[in-house]
Amino acid sequence: MKKGMMATLIFILMFALVGCGSSTEKTATTEKKITVVTDAAFAPFEYMDKGEIVGFDVDLLKAVMKEAGLAYELKNIGWDPLFAAIQGKTADMAVSGITINDDRKQTYDFSIPYFESTHMILVKEGSSIKSAKDLQGKVVGVQNGTTGQEAVEKILGKENKNIKKFENTVVAIMDLLNGGVEAVVTDNAVANEYVKNNPDAKIVAFEDPEHFESEFYGFMFPKGSELKQKVDEALKKVIENGTYTEIYKKWFGTEPNIESLQQ
Ligand code: ARG
């Protein structure tokens, strides 16, 4: 009799354990992780450090997803593939210092803006290029499919063979060092970061407000994505509660101009 009861108890216990196990597994699999894609060759926004994707965008994404209560996975897939992944809906969201503009808005949805940017020209020290106009007749490097490319096309003309397009910004700057291009046009924070981190490279960066307009970065989604609203709400909170300022200070060492984002 006793033995029988023990067996029944053990049986019940085992059943409960197995049942428990499978039910937690179920919640884990039904709670789908959001796939976020990036091109991690754009310091200080996203870049690889000891095998990890780090940067301002990465910290901001983390804060926003925590605020929204969303589980996610960040994948470094490259710039052109990132647009294809969002358009083909194989990814749910992209963060990559992506400028919000009318052209892209036809194909993608964007969050509210989170960073103000403009373009800068990188040249070797002592270069004769002192303004955007001086780029005429020169071989200029840009990252393919960026607003930097558009900015240069406005000055040199769209079909100009002197515009050299690179897969990412790091290789464009490498080509400047090697003398393949005479200038690189990229986002100001990225240009400044390169100069700061590479004092021996003898590269200088300058702005030309007459030719380069201000633009804003946003998180990018497939058109009609339900994520946009959740992310916008969380991003607003993160900006309002000071988390954004903390992250900004960590990466840029100065106070952000939050009002410029809210216009
Ligand atoms: N802001 C520019 C654009 O949207 C360049 C962004 C490049 N970002 C990157 N992670 N490579 O076109």
mmCIF file of C-alpha atoms and ligand atoms in Angstrom:
data_model
loop_
_atom_site.group_PDB
_atom_site.id
_atom_site.type_symbol
_atom_site.label_atom_id
_atom_site.label_comp_id
_atom_site.label_asym_id
_atom_site.label_seq_id
_atom_site.Cartn_x
_atom_site.Cartn_y
_atom_site.Cartn_z
ATOM 1 C CA MET A 1 0.000 0.000 0.000
ATOM 2 C CA LYS A 2 2.702 2.485 1.009
ATOM 3 C CA LYS A 3 4.782 1.577 -1.996
ATOM 4 C CA GLY A 4 1.814 2.126 -4.263
ATOM 5 C CA MET A 5 1.196 5.590 -2.835
ATOM 6 C CA MET A 6 4.840 6.507 -3.279
ATOM 7 C CA ALA A 7 4.706 5.440 -6.889
ATOM 8 C CA THR A 8 1.566 7.494 -7.469
ATOM 9 C CA LEU A 9 3.161 10.521 -5.807
ATOM 10 C CA ILE A 10 6.301 10.201 -7.888
ATOM 11 C CA PHE A 11 4.147 9.800 -10.959
ATOM 12 C CA ILE A 12 2.198 12.982 -10.149
ATOM 13 C CA LEU A 13 5.382 14.877 -9.362
ATOM 14 C CA MET A 14 7.010 13.856 -12.621
ATOM 15 C CA PHE A 15 3.897 14.774 -14.536
ATOM 16 C CA ALA A 16 3.837 18.227 -12.919
ATOM 17 C CA LEU A 17 7.512 18.770 -13.692
ATOM 18 C CA VAL A 18 7.218 17.729 -17.310
ATOM 19 C CA GLY A 19 4.073 19.787 -17.654
ATOM 20 C CA CYS A 20 5.796 22.825 -16.182
ATOM 21 C CA GLY A 21 8.781 22.430 -18.440
ATOM 22 C CA SER A 22 6.784 22.303 -21.610
ATOM 23 C CA SER A 23 4.618 25.245 -20.647
ATOM 24 C CA THR A 24 7.589 27.584 -20.034
ATOM 25 C CA GLU A 25 9.052 26.446 -23.321
ATOM 26 C CA LYS A 26 5.808 27.387 -24.983
ATOM 27 C CA THR A 27 5.811 30.968 -23.668
ATOM 28 C CA ALA A 28 9.433 31.335 -24.714
ATOM 29 C CA THR A 29 8.735 30.317 -28.284
ATOM 30 C CA THR A 30 5.499 32.274 -28.680
ATOM 31 C CA GLU A 31 7.182 35.483 -27.429
ATOM 32 C CA LYS A 32 8.840 36.222 -30.759
ATOM 33 C CA LYS A 33 12.123 38.096 -30.713
ATOM 34 C CA ILE A 34 12.209 41.179 -32.900
ATOM 35 C CA THR A 35 14.952 41.088 -35.506
ATOM 36 C CA VAL A 36 16.827 44.392 -35.746
ATOM 37 C CA VAL A 37 19.390 44.868 -38.526
ATOM 38 C CA THR A 38 22.334 47.258 -38.888
ATOM 39 C CA ASP A 39 25.548 48.075 -40.760
ATOM 40 C CA ALA A 40 28.099 48.103 -37.953
ATOM 41 C CA ALA A 41 30.807 50.106 -39.743
ATOM 42 C CA PHE A 42 29.640 53.561 -38.752
ATOM 43 C CA ALA A 43 31.280 54.631 -35.499
ATOM 44 C CA PRO A 44 30.183 56.088 -33.133
ATOM 45 C CA PHE A 45 26.646 54.954 -34.055
ATOM 46 C CA GLU A 46 27.308 51.247 -34.642
ATOM 47 C CA TYR A 47 30.592 49.387 -35.001
ATOM 48 C CA MET A 48 32.280 46.160 -34.006
ATOM 49 C CA ASP A 49 34.355 46.101 -30.833
ATOM 50 C CA LYS A 50 35.839 42.762 -29.733
ATOM 51 C CA GLY A 51 33.193 40.873 -31.652
ATOM 52 C CA GLU A 52 30.314 42.910 -30.266
ATOM 53 C CA ILE A 53 28.100 45.512 -31.930
ATOM 54 C CA VAL A 54 28.410 48.723 -29.901
ATOM 55 C CA GLY A 55 27.645 52.416 -30.294
ATOM 56 C CA PHE A 56 25.190 55.222 -29.627
ATOM 57 C CA ASP A 57 22.455 53.563 -31.719
ATOM 58 C CA VAL A 58 23.011 50.245 -29.934
ATOM 59 C CA ASP A 59 22.614 51.813 -26.476
ATOM 60 C CA LEU A 60 19.576 53.794 -27.577
ATOM 61 C CA LEU A 61 17.970 50.699 -29.103
ATOM 62 C CA LYS A 62 18.542 48.804 -25.858
ATOM 63 C CA ALA A 63 16.924 51.553 -23.778
ATOM 64 C CA VAL A 64 13.958 51.888 -26.134
ATOM 65 C CA MET A 65 13.289 48.141 -26.334
ATOM 66 C CA LYS A 66 13.537 47.839 -22.561
ATOM 67 C CA GLU A 67 11.044 50.682 -22.166
ATOM 68 C CA ALA A 68 8.730 49.019 -24.706
ATOM 69 C CA GLY A 69 9.150 45.612 -23.044
ATOM 70 C CA LEU A 70 10.247 44.002 -26.297
ATOM 71 C CA ALA A 71 12.772 41.177 -26.758
ATOM 72 C CA TYR A 72 15.060 41.648 -29.760
ATOM 73 C CA GLU A 73 18.162 40.457 -31.509
ATOM 74 C CA LEU A 74 20.541 42.873 -33.299
ATOM 75 C CA LYS A 75 22.232 41.551 -36.462
ATOM 76 C CA ASN A 76 25.045 43.152 -38.459
ATOM 77 C CA ILE A 77 24.093 42.474 -42.084
ATOM 78 C CA GLY A 78 25.472 45.523 -43.957
ATOM 79 C CA TRP A 79 23.931 48.659 -45.482
ATOM 80 C CA ASP A 80 22.369 47.583 -48.786
ATOM 81 C CA PRO A 81 21.140 44.226 -47.361
ATOM 82 C CA LEU A 82 19.504 46.118 -44.495
ATOM 83 C CA PHE A 83 17.131 47.939 -46.848
ATOM 84 C CA ALA A 84 16.346 44.699 -48.696
ATOM 85 C CA ALA A 85 15.610 42.944 -45.385
ATOM 86 C CA ILE A 86 13.174 45.631 -44.252
ATOM 87 C CA GLN A 87 11.477 45.819 -47.628
ATOM 88 C CA GLY A 88 11.223 42.017 -47.830
ATOM 89 C CA LYS A 89 10.116 41.914 -44.173
ATOM 90 C CA THR A 90 12.769 39.362 -43.197
ATOM 91 C CA ALA A 91 13.710 41.893 -40.485
ATOM 92 C CA ASP A 92 11.357 43.901 -38.282
ATOM 93 C CA MET A 93 13.392 47.021 -37.700
ATOM 94 C CA ALA A 94 16.655 48.717 -38.691
ATOM 95 C CA VAL A 95 18.902 51.044 -36.724
ATOM 96 C CA SER A 96 21.922 52.373 -38.553
ATOM 97 C CA GLY A 97 22.108 56.159 -38.438
ATOM 98 C CA ILE A 98 19.436 56.087 -41.130
ATOM 99 C CA THR A 99 18.298 59.478 -42.362
ATOM 100 C CA ILE A 100 14.553 60.002 -42.639
ATOM 101 C CA ASN A 101 13.761 61.439 -46.073
ATOM 102 C CA ASP A 102 10.816 61.641 -48.472
ATOM 103 C CA ASP A 103 12.323 59.201 -50.917
ATOM 104 C CA ARG A 104 12.716 56.457 -48.288
ATOM 105 C CA LYS A 105 9.350 57.255 -46.723
ATOM 106 C CA GLN A 106 7.684 55.942 -49.887
ATOM 107 C CA THR A 107 9.020 52.455 -49.170
ATOM 108 C CA TYR A 108 9.606 52.384 -45.405
ATOM 109 C CA ASP A 109 8.144 53.696 -42.172
ATOM 110 C CA PHE A 110 10.264 55.669 -39.707
ATOM 111 C CA SER A 111 10.150 56.397 -36.001
ATOM 112 C CA ILE A 112 10.162 59.929 -34.666
ATOM 113 C CA PRO A 113 13.635 61.508 -35.146
ATOM 114 C CA TYR A 114 16.343 60.731 -32.599
ATOM 115 C CA PHE A 115 19.456 62.488 -33.932
ATOM 116 C CA GLU A 116 20.249 65.575 -36.008
ATOM 117 C CA SER A 117 23.030 65.255 -38.555
ATOM 118 C CA THR A 118 24.655 67.017 -41.481
ATOM 119 C CA HIS A 119 27.493 66.111 -43.854
ATOM 120 C CA MET A 120 31.196 66.751 -43.593
ATOM 121 C CA ILE A 121 34.072 66.519 -46.038
ATOM 122 C CA LEU A 122 37.110 64.478 -45.042
ATOM 123 C CA VAL A 123 40.414 65.258 -46.807
ATOM 124 C CA LYS A 124 44.113 64.732 -46.222
ATOM 125 C CA GLU A 125 45.890 67.522 -44.377
ATOM 126 C CA GLY A 126 47.068 70.186 -46.814
ATOM 127 C CA SER A 127 44.443 69.321 -49.447
ATOM 128 C CA SER A 128 43.361 72.081 -51.840
ATOM 129 C CA ILE A 129 39.719 71.128 -51.160
ATOM 130 C CA LYS A 130 38.365 73.741 -48.742
ATOM 131 C CA SER A 131 34.631 73.755 -49.575
ATOM 132 C CA ALA A 132 31.957 71.605 -51.207
ATOM 133 C CA LYS A 133 32.446 73.532 -54.460
ATOM 134 C CA ASP A 134 36.098 72.482 -54.518
ATOM 135 C CA LEU A 135 34.916 68.873 -54.916
ATOM 136 C CA GLN A 136 34.228 69.637 -58.589
ATOM 137 C CA GLY A 137 36.706 67.795 -60.790
ATOM 138 C CA LYS A 138 37.899 65.655 -57.883
ATOM 139 C CA VAL A 139 37.383 61.949 -57.177
ATOM 140 C CA VAL A 140 35.050 61.791 -54.193
ATOM 141 C CA GLY A 141 34.242 58.733 -52.087
ATOM 142 C CA VAL A 142 30.833 58.040 -50.542
ATOM 143 C CA GLN A 143 29.057 55.065 -49.027
ATOM 144 C CA ASN A 144 26.731 53.662 -51.692
ATOM 145 C CA GLY A 145 23.067 54.506 -51.247
ATOM 146 C CA THR A 146 23.546 57.106 -48.520
ATOM 147 C CA THR A 147 22.422 60.695 -48.243
ATOM 148 C CA GLY A 148 26.149 61.535 -48.483
ATOM 149 C CA GLN A 149 26.054 60.163 -52.021
ATOM 150 C CA GLU A 150 23.029 62.352 -52.788
ATOM 151 C CA ALA A 151 24.739 65.414 -51.349
ATOM 152 C CA VAL A 152 27.767 64.850 -53.595
ATOM 153 C CA GLU A 153 25.553 64.159 -56.618
ATOM 154 C CA LYS A 154 23.928 67.553 -56.103
ATOM 155 C CA ILE A 155 27.324 69.187 -56.465
ATOM 156 C CA LEU A 156 29.005 66.984 -59.091
ATOM 157 C CA GLY A 157 25.965 65.753 -61.028
ATOM 158 C CA LYS A 158 24.220 62.398 -60.747
ATOM 159 C CA GLU A 159 26.062 60.405 -63.401
ATOM 160 C CA ASN A 160 29.494 61.798 -62.583
ATOM 161 C CA LYS A 161 32.125 59.047 -62.842
ATOM 162 C CA ASN A 162 34.249 60.844 -60.240
ATOM 163 C CA ILE A 163 31.854 59.730 -57.526
ATOM 164 C CA LYS A 164 33.291 56.510 -56.137
ATOM 165 C CA LYS A 165 30.735 54.432 -54.241
ATOM 166 C CA PHE A 166 31.800 52.101 -51.450
ATOM 167 C CA GLU A 167 29.996 49.321 -49.643
ATOM 168 C CA ASN A 168 30.657 50.965 -46.288
ATOM 169 C CA THR A 169 32.136 54.138 -44.843
ATOM 170 C CA VAL A 170 35.210 52.442 -43.379
ATOM 171 C CA VAL A 171 36.451 51.304 -46.809
ATOM 172 C CA ALA A 172 35.725 54.756 -48.264
ATOM 173 C CA ILE A 173 38.004 56.342 -45.650
ATOM 174 C CA MET A 174 40.650 53.635 -46.257
ATOM 175 C CA ASP A 175 40.652 54.640 -49.921
ATOM 176 C CA LEU A 176 41.195 58.263 -48.925
ATOM 177 C CA LEU A 177 44.240 57.181 -46.888
ATOM 178 C CA ASN A 178 45.529 55.194 -49.871
ATOM 179 C CA GLY A 179 45.007 58.080 -52.286
ATOM 180 C CA GLY A 180 42.232 56.404 -54.297
ATOM 181 C CA VAL A 181 39.875 59.296 -53.618
ATOM 182 C CA GLU A 182 40.683 62.903 -52.745
ATOM 183 C CA ALA A 183 37.767 63.414 -50.373
ATOM 184 C CA VAL A 184 35.058 61.459 -48.562
ATOM 185 C CA VAL A 185 31.646 62.893 -47.728
ATOM 186 C CA THR A 186 29.924 61.333 -44.734
ATOM 187 C CA ASP A 187 27.799 62.185 -41.696
ATOM 188 C CA ASN A 188 29.390 64.801 -39.420
ATOM 189 C CA ALA A 189 29.516 62.747 -36.218
ATOM 190 C CA VAL A 190 31.188 59.882 -38.087
ATOM 191 C CA ALA A 191 33.744 62.209 -39.704
ATOM 192 C CA ASN A 192 34.552 63.818 -36.349
ATOM 193 C CA GLU A 193 34.874 60.429 -34.654
ATOM 194 C CA TYR A 194 37.338 59.229 -37.280
ATOM 195 C CA VAL A 195 39.531 62.331 -36.937
ATOM 196 C CA LYS A 196 39.442 62.103 -33.145
ATOM 197 C CA ASN A 197 40.383 58.405 -33.060
ATOM 198 C CA ASN A 198 43.070 58.593 -35.756
ATOM 199 C CA PRO A 199 45.297 61.592 -35.032
ATOM 200 C CA ASP A 200 48.196 59.993 -36.918
ATOM 201 C CA ALA A 201 46.204 59.557 -40.122
ATOM 202 C CA LYS A 202 46.546 63.312 -40.857
ATOM 203 C CA ILE A 203 42.946 63.593 -42.024
ATOM 204 C CA VAL A 204 40.859 66.721 -41.447
ATOM 205 C CA ALA A 205 37.082 67.176 -41.519
ATOM 206 C CA PHE A 206 35.077 70.314 -42.275
ATOM 207 C CA GLU A 207 31.476 71.377 -42.820
ATOM 208 C CA ASP A 208 29.921 73.448 -45.580
ATOM 209 C CA PRO A 209 26.525 74.624 -44.320
ATOM 210 C CA GLU A 210 25.835 76.309 -47.651
ATOM 211 C CA HIS A 211 25.778 72.942 -49.418
ATOM 212 C CA PHE A 212 24.950 70.419 -46.724
ATOM 213 C CA GLU A 213 21.549 70.523 -45.085
ATOM 214 C CA SER A 214 20.530 69.235 -41.695
ATOM 215 C CA GLU A 215 18.795 65.850 -41.562
ATOM 216 C CA PHE A 216 17.431 63.500 -38.903
ATOM 217 C CA TYR A 217 17.955 59.828 -38.092
ATOM 218 C CA GLY A 218 15.131 57.449 -37.260
ATOM 219 C CA PHE A 219 14.530 53.741 -36.660
ATOM 220 C CA MET A 220 13.234 52.171 -39.874
ATOM 221 C CA PHE A 221 10.394 49.641 -40.252
ATOM 222 C CA PRO A 222 8.599 47.817 -43.041
ATOM 223 C CA LYS A 223 5.692 49.889 -44.343
ATOM 224 C CA GLY A 224 2.619 49.472 -42.138
ATOM 225 C CA SER A 225 4.545 47.858 -39.272
ATOM 226 C CA GLU A 226 2.719 47.699 -35.952
ATOM 227 C CA LEU A 227 6.032 48.108 -34.157
ATOM 228 C CA LYS A 228 6.340 51.772 -35.093
ATOM 229 C CA GLN A 229 3.804 53.032 -32.566
ATOM 230 C CA LYS A 230 5.273 51.026 -29.682
ATOM 231 C CA VAL A 231 8.793 52.152 -30.508
ATOM 232 C CA ASP A 232 7.744 55.791 -30.906
ATOM 233 C CA GLU A 233 6.070 55.796 -27.498
ATOM 234 C CA ALA A 234 9.095 54.191 -25.842
ATOM 235 C CA LEU A 235 11.527 56.521 -27.643
ATOM 236 C CA LYS A 236 9.516 59.547 -26.476
ATOM 237 C CA LYS A 237 9.718 58.292 -22.894
ATOM 238 C CA VAL A 238 13.444 57.596 -23.134
ATOM 239 C CA ILE A 239 13.994 61.143 -24.443
ATOM 240 C CA GLU A 240 11.798 62.694 -21.748
ATOM 241 C CA ASN A 241 13.087 60.731 -18.755
ATOM 242 C CA GLY A 242 16.749 61.609 -19.290
ATOM 243 C CA THR A 243 17.961 58.202 -20.503
ATOM 244 C CA TYR A 244 18.573 59.633 -23.982
ATOM 245 C CA THR A 245 20.656 62.465 -22.509
ATOM 246 C CA GLU A 246 22.757 59.977 -20.544
ATOM 247 C CA ILE A 247 23.461 57.885 -23.645
ATOM 248 C CA TYR A 248 24.181 61.002 -25.694
ATOM 249 C CA LYS A 249 26.659 62.285 -23.133
ATOM 250 C CA LYS A 250 28.382 58.896 -22.969
ATOM 251 C CA TRP A 251 29.071 58.933 -26.717
ATOM 252 C CA PHE A 252 29.429 62.626 -27.538
ATOM 253 C CA GLY A 253 30.544 64.178 -24.266
ATOM 254 C CA THR A 254 28.072 67.069 -24.637
ATOM 255 C CA GLU A 255 24.422 67.801 -23.889
ATOM 256 C CA PRO A 256 21.985 66.938 -26.682
ATOM 257 C CA ASN A 257 19.723 69.586 -28.209
ATOM 258 C CA ILE A 258 16.436 67.823 -27.555
ATOM 259 C CA GLU A 259 14.351 70.712 -28.856
ATOM 260 C CA SER A 260 15.826 70.308 -32.332
ATOM 261 C CA LEU A 261 14.422 66.761 -32.382
ATOM 262 C CA GLN A 262 10.953 67.832 -31.372
ATOM 263 C CA GLN A 263 10.353 70.435 -34.090
HETATM 264 N N1 ARG B 1 22.704 58.959 -42.584
HETATM 265 C C1 ARG B 1 23.136 58.455 -43.854
HETATM 266 C C2 ARG B 1 21.972 57.865 -44.593
HETATM 267 O O1 ARG B 1 20.983 57.549 -44.027
HETATM 268 C C3 ARG B 1 24.250 57.442 -43.735
HETATM 269 C C4 ARG B 1 23.974 56.314 -42.819
HETATM 270 C C5 ARG B 1 24.965 55.188 -42.948
HETATM 271 N N2 ARG B 1 24.835 54.289 -41.856
HETATM 272 C C6 ARG B 1 25.604 53.181 -41.692
HETATM 273 N N3 ARG B 1 25.443 52.466 -40.613
HETATM 274 N N4 ARG B 1 26.474 52.859 -42.584
HETATM 275 O O2 ARG B 1 22.032 57.680 -45.780
#
